[in-house]
mmCIF file of C-alpha atoms and ligand atoms in Angstrom:
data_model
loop_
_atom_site.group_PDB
_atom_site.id
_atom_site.type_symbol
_atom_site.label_atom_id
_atom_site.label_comp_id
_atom_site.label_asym_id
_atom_site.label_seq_id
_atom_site.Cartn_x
_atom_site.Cartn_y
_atom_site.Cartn_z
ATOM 1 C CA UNK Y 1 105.914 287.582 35.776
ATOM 2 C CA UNK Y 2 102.348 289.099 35.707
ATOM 3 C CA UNK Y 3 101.493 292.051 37.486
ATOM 4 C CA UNK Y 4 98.477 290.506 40.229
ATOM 5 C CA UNK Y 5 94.675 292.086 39.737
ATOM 6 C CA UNK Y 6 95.203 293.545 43.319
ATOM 7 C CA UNK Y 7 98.032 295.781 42.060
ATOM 8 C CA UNK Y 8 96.517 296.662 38.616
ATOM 9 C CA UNK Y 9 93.495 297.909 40.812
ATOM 10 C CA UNK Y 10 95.952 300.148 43.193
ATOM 11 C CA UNK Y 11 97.527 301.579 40.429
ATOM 12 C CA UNK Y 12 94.348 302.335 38.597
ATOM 13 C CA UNK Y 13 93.108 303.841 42.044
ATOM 14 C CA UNK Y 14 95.998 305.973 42.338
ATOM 15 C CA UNK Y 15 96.141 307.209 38.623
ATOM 16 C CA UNK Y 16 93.041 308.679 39.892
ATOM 17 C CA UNK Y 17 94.523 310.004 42.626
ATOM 18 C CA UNK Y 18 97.142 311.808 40.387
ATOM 19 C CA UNK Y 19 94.241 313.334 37.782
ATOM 20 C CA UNK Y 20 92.288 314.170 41.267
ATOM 21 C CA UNK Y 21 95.934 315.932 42.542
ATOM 22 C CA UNK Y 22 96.154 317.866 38.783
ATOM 23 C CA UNK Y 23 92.730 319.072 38.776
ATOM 24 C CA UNK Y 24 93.047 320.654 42.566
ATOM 25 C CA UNK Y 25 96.262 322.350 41.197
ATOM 26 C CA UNK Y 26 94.742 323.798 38.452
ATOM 27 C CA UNK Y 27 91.552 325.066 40.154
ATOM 28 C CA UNK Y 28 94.388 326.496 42.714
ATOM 29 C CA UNK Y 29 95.709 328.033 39.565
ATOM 30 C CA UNK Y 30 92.673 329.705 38.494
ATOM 31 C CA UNK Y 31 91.965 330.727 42.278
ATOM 32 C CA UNK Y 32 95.257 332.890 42.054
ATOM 33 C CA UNK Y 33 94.923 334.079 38.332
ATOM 34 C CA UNK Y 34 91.785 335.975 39.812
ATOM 35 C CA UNK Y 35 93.151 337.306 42.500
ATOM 36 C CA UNK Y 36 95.710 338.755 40.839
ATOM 37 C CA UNK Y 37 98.574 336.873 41.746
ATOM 38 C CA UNK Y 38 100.021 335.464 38.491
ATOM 39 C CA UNK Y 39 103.256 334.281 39.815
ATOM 40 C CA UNK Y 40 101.300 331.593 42.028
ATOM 41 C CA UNK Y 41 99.057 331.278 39.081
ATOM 42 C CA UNK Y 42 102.101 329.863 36.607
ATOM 43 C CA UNK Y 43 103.400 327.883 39.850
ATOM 44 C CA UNK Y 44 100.354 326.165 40.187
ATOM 45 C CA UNK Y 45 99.883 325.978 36.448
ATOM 46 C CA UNK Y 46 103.403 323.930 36.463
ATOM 47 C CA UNK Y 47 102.344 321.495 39.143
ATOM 48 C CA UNK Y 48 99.037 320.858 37.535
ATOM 49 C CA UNK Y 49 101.385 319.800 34.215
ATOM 50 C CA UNK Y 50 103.247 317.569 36.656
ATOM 51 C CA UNK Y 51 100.444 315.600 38.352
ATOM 52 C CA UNK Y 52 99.437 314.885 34.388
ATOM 53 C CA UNK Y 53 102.695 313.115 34.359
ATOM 54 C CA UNK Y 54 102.705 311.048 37.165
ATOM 55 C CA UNK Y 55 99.788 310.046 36.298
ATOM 56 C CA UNK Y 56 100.897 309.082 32.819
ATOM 57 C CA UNK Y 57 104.245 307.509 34.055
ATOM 58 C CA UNK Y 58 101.959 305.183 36.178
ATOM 59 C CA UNK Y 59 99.453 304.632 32.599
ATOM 60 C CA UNK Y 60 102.783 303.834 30.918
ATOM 61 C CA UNK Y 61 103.711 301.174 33.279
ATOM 62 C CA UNK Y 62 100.626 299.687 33.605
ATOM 63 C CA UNK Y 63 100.644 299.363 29.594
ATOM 64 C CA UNK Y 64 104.088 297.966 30.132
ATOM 65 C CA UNK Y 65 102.844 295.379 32.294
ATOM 66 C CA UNK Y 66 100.450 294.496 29.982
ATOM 67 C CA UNK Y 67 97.236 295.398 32.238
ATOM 68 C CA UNK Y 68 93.965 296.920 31.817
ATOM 69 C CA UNK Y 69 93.843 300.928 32.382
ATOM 70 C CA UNK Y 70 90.710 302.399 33.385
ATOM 71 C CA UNK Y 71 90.547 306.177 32.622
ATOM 72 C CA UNK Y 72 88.958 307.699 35.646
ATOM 73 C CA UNK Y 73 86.689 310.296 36.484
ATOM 74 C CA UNK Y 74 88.094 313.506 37.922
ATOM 75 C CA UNK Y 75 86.403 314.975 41.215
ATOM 76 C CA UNK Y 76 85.637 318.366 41.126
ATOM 77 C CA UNK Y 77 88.016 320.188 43.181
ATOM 78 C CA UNK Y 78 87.768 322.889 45.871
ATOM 79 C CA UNK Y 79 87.254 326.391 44.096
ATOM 80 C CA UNK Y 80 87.753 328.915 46.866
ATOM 81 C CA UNK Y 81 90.161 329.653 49.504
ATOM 82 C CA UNK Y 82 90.993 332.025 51.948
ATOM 83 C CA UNK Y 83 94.083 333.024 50.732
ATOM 84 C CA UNK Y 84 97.827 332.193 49.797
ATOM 85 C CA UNK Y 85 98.551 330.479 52.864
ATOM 86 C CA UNK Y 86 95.451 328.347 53.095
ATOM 87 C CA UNK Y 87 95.993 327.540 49.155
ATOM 88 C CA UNK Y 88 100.268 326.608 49.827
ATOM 89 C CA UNK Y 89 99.185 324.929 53.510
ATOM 90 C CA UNK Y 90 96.438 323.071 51.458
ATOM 91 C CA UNK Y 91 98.684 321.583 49.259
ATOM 92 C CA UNK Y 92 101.272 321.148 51.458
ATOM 93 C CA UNK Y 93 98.770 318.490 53.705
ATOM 94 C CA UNK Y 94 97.537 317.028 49.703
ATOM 95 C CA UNK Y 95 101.142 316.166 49.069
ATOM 96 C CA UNK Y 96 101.489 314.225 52.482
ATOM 97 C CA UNK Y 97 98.196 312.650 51.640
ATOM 98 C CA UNK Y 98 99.757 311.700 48.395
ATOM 99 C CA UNK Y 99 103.155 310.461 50.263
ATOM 100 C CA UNK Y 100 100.683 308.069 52.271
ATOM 101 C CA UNK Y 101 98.901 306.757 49.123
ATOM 102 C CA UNK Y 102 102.640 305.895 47.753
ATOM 103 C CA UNK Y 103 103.691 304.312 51.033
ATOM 104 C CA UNK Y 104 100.813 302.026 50.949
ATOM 105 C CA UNK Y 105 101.357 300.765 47.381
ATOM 106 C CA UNK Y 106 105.159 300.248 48.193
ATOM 107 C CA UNK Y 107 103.625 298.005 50.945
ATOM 108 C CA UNK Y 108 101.560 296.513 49.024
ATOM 109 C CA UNK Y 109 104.367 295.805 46.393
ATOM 110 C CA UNK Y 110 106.386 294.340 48.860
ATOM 111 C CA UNK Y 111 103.583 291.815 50.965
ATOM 112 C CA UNK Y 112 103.110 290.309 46.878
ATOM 113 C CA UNK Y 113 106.885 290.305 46.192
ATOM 114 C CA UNK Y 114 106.125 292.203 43.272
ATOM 115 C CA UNK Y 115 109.795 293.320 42.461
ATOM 116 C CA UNK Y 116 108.798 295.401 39.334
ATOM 117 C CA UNK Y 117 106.837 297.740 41.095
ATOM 118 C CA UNK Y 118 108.770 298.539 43.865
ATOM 119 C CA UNK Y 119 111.733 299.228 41.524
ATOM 120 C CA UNK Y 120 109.316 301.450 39.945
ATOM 121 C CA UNK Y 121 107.553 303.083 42.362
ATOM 122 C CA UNK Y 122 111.165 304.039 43.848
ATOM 123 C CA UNK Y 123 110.830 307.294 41.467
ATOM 124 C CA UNK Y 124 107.373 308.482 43.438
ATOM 125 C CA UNK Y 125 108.672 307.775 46.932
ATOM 126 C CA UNK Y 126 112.098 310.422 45.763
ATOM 127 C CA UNK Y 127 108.995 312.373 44.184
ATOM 128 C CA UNK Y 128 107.113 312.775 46.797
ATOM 129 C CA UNK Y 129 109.760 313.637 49.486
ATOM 130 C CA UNK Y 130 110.348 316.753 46.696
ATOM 131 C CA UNK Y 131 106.640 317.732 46.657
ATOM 132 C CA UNK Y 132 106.279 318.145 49.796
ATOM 133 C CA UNK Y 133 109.428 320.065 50.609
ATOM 134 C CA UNK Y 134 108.137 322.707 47.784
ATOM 135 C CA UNK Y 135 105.118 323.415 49.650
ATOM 136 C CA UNK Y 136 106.043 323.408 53.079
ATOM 137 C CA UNK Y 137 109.168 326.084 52.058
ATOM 138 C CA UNK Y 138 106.150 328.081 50.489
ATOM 139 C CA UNK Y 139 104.489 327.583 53.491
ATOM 140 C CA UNK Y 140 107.010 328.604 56.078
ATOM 141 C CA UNK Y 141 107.911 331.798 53.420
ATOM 142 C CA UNK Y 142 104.471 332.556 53.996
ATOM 143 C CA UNK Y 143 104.834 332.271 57.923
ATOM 144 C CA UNK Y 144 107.845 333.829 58.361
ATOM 145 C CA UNK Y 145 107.465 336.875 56.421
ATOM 146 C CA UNK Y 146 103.883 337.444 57.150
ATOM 147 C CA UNK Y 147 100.589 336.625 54.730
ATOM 148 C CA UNK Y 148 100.156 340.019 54.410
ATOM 149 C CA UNK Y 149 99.906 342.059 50.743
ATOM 150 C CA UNK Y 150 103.478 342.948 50.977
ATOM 151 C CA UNK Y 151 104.759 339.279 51.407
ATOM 152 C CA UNK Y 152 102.154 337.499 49.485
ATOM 153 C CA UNK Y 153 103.426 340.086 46.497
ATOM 154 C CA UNK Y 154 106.896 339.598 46.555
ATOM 155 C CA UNK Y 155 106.579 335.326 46.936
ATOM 156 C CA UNK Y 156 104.585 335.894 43.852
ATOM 157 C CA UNK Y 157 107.210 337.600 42.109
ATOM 158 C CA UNK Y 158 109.660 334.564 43.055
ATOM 159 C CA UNK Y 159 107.359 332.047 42.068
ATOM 160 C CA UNK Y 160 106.884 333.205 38.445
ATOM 161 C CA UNK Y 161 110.437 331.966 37.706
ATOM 162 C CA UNK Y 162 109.433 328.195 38.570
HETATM 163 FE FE1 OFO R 1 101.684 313.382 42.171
HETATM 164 O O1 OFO R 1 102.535 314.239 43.521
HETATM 165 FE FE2 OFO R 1 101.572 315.700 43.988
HETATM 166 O O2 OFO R 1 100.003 314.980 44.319
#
């Protein structure tokens, strides 16, 4: 069955969304690289190399489904923060951004009975529920132990193991 121009367009909007999601990582990446804290740096790094993917898993299917990709621009993301917990609470309300996007395409799939793509989008719901429990536990680290040089040091030290 082909995939309907309505869909093709959501998933073209949201492989935006997942470039958009890689390049706030990776300017979160650089934030933390020059502040010192390379542990956060490499985490960041890692999640910047996943957004790349989910953005090429939804490419992939697209190809699959024999549609039209458009390779989108990337916005330029926000360079400077606060500190560690504004960076982790940042991402933490990105991700449930995200987690809405995801909903809405599910819904989407579903009003056009389009089978397919709610079999496949299945992966990015479990996905999402996963990115958004990594940041909030960095989050409430953060909170409990206290964002101060202490604590922000020795969540860096865990976080260069991801
Ligand atoms: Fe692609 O999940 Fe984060 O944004």
């Amino acid at each position: 069955m082909k995939i309907s121009d309505s869909i093709v367009k959501a998933i073209n909007e949201q492989i935006k969304a997942e470039y958009d999601s890689a390049y706030i990582y990776l300017a979160m990446s650089a934030y933390f690289e020059d502040q010192g804290l390379k542990g956060m740096a490499h985490w960041m790094k890692k999640q910047y190399a996943e957004e790349v993917e989910h953005a090429e898993k939804f490419v992939n299917y697209l190809y699959e489904r024999g549609a039209r990709v458009i390779i989108p621009e990337i916005a330029k993301p926000k360079d400077d923060y606060n500190d560690a917990l504004d960076v982790f609470q940042t991402a933490y309300k990105h991700e449930q951004y995200v987690t809405s996007r995801i909903y809405n395409l599910v819904e989407q799939a579903v009003n056009e009975k389009d089978y397919a793509t709610q079999s496949f989008l299945k992966w990015y719901v479990d996905e999402q529920m996963e990115e958004e429990d990594n940041t909030s536990s960095i989050v409430n680290q953060l909170e409990f132990l206290g964002n101060d040089k202490h604590s922000v040091y020795m969540i860096d030290r865990e976080l260069a193991s991801r």
